[in-house]
């Protein structure tokens, strides 16, 4: 997926990737941002940090996110208008929407 597949209005914003590469073998989603930086997010981490209502409720009840599972893989990546991505995981979970700013922040949090 690259910037050419994004809506024109989204292509003008700063907070979106210009390229998205899913590395299935290593279980990493790579997002290349307009400023030249790159976020490499493990599929298991993305699953553990899902922000759908059910996952957010579980986080509030437990007080922490679940441990990322290395065996989890992405099975689908869906563009959600100009908002971000809907990610579908090998464990059947696919309800969360991952806004661009959230993905960018998640990438920054694991590199700092």
Short mmCIF file of C-alpha atoms in Angstrom, two decimals:
data_model
loop_
_atom_site.label_atom_id
_atom_site.label_comp_id
_atom_site.label_asym_id
_atom_site.label_seq_id
_atom_site.Cartn_x
_atom_site.Cartn_y
_atom_site.Cartn_z
CA UNK A 1 0.00 0.00 0.00
CA UNK A 2 1.42 3.42 -0.81
CA UNK A 3 0.41 7.06 -0.83
CA UNK A 4 -1.09 6.73 -4.30
CA UNK A 5 -3.86 4.53 -2.83
CA UNK A 6 -4.76 7.12 -0.19
CA UNK A 7 -7.43 9.77 -0.80
CA UNK A 8 -5.95 13.06 -2.15
CA UNK A 9 -6.99 15.02 0.96
CA UNK A 10 -5.07 12.57 3.13
CA UNK A 11 -1.96 12.80 0.96
CA UNK A 12 -1.61 16.47 1.94
CA UNK A 13 -1.54 15.84 5.71
CA UNK A 14 1.63 15.22 7.70
CA UNK A 15 0.43 12.48 10.02
CA UNK A 16 0.04 9.57 7.61
CA UNK A 17 2.42 7.06 6.08
CA UNK A 18 3.64 7.32 2.51
CA UNK A 19 4.19 3.57 2.39
CA UNK A 20 2.90 0.59 4.35
CA UNK A 21 4.67 -2.78 4.13
CA UNK A 22 3.51 -5.91 5.90
CA UNK A 23 6.43 -8.22 6.59
CA UNK A 24 4.51 -11.45 7.21
CA UNK A 25 7.56 -13.66 7.78
CA UNK A 26 8.90 -11.47 10.60
CA UNK A 27 5.47 -10.37 11.82
CA UNK A 28 6.17 -6.64 11.45
CA UNK A 29 4.08 -3.85 9.96
CA UNK A 30 6.35 -1.12 8.59
CA UNK A 31 5.05 2.42 8.15
CA UNK A 32 7.21 4.96 6.34
CA UNK A 33 6.17 8.50 7.26
CA UNK A 34 6.36 11.69 5.19
CA UNK A 35 9.19 13.08 7.30
CA UNK A 36 11.38 10.09 6.38
CA UNK A 37 11.02 8.25 9.67
CA UNK A 38 9.91 4.62 9.86
CA UNK A 39 7.82 2.77 12.44
CA UNK A 40 8.27 -1.00 12.67
CA UNK A 41 5.41 -2.44 14.72
CA UNK A 42 5.20 -6.13 15.61
CA UNK A 43 1.87 -7.73 14.76
CA UNK A 44 1.61 -9.04 18.33
CA UNK A 45 2.17 -5.57 19.75
CA UNK A 46 -0.54 -4.14 17.51
CA UNK A 47 -2.95 -6.86 18.65
CA UNK A 48 -2.10 -6.23 22.31
CA UNK A 49 -2.66 -2.48 21.86
CA UNK A 50 -5.96 -2.70 20.00
CA UNK A 51 -8.23 0.21 20.87
CA UNK A 52 -11.63 -1.30 20.09
CA UNK A 53 -14.29 -0.95 22.80
CA UNK A 54 -13.84 -4.51 24.10
CA UNK A 55 -10.05 -4.23 24.33
CA UNK A 56 -10.25 -0.82 25.98
CA UNK A 57 -12.73 -2.20 28.54
CA UNK A 58 -10.40 -5.13 29.27
CA UNK A 59 -7.52 -2.66 29.71
CA UNK A 60 -9.53 -0.60 32.21
CA UNK A 61 -10.44 -3.74 34.18
CA UNK A 62 -6.89 -5.18 34.24
CA UNK A 63 -4.98 -1.92 34.37
CA UNK A 64 -2.52 -3.13 31.75
CA UNK A 65 -2.36 -4.34 28.17
CA UNK A 66 -1.95 -8.06 27.50
CA UNK A 67 1.52 -9.34 26.66
CA UNK A 68 2.13 -9.30 22.88
CA UNK A 69 1.95 -12.77 21.34
CA UNK A 70 4.73 -13.41 18.80
CA UNK A 71 2.59 -15.97 16.96
CA UNK A 72 -0.15 -13.45 16.06
CA UNK A 73 -0.10 -12.27 12.45
CA UNK A 74 -2.06 -9.75 10.44
CA UNK A 75 -4.40 -11.37 7.94
CA UNK A 76 -5.88 -8.16 6.52
CA UNK A 77 -5.08 -4.46 6.47
CA UNK A 78 -7.99 -2.19 5.57
CA UNK A 79 -7.79 1.54 4.95
CA UNK A 80 -10.45 3.39 6.96
CA UNK A 81 -11.07 6.50 4.89
CA UNK A 82 -8.55 9.16 5.92
CA UNK A 83 -8.61 8.04 9.57
CA UNK A 84 -6.19 5.11 9.76
CA UNK A 85 -6.23 1.34 9.44
CA UNK A 86 -8.49 -1.49 10.46
CA UNK A 87 -6.26 -4.47 11.22
CA UNK A 88 -7.51 -8.05 11.23
CA UNK A 89 -5.44 -10.59 13.18
CA UNK A 90 -4.90 -14.34 12.90
CA UNK A 91 -6.73 -14.89 16.22
CA UNK A 92 -9.92 -13.65 14.54
CA UNK A 93 -9.90 -10.19 16.12
CA UNK A 94 -10.56 -7.37 13.69
CA UNK A 95 -12.70 -4.70 15.30
CA UNK A 96 -10.15 -2.03 16.11
CA UNK A 97 -9.40 1.10 14.15
CA UNK A 98 -5.81 2.29 14.47
CA UNK A 99 -5.69 6.05 13.76
CA UNK A 100 -2.57 7.37 12.02
CA UNK A 101 -1.54 9.43 15.05
CA UNK A 102 -1.90 6.38 17.32
CA UNK A 103 0.26 4.24 15.03
CA UNK A 104 2.85 7.01 14.84
CA UNK A 105 2.87 7.41 18.62
CA UNK A 106 3.12 3.65 19.16
CA UNK A 107 6.14 3.58 16.86
CA UNK A 108 7.76 6.45 18.72
CA UNK A 109 7.10 4.83 22.10
CA UNK A 110 8.99 1.65 21.22
CA UNK A 111 12.01 3.50 19.80
CA UNK A 112 12.48 5.89 22.73
#
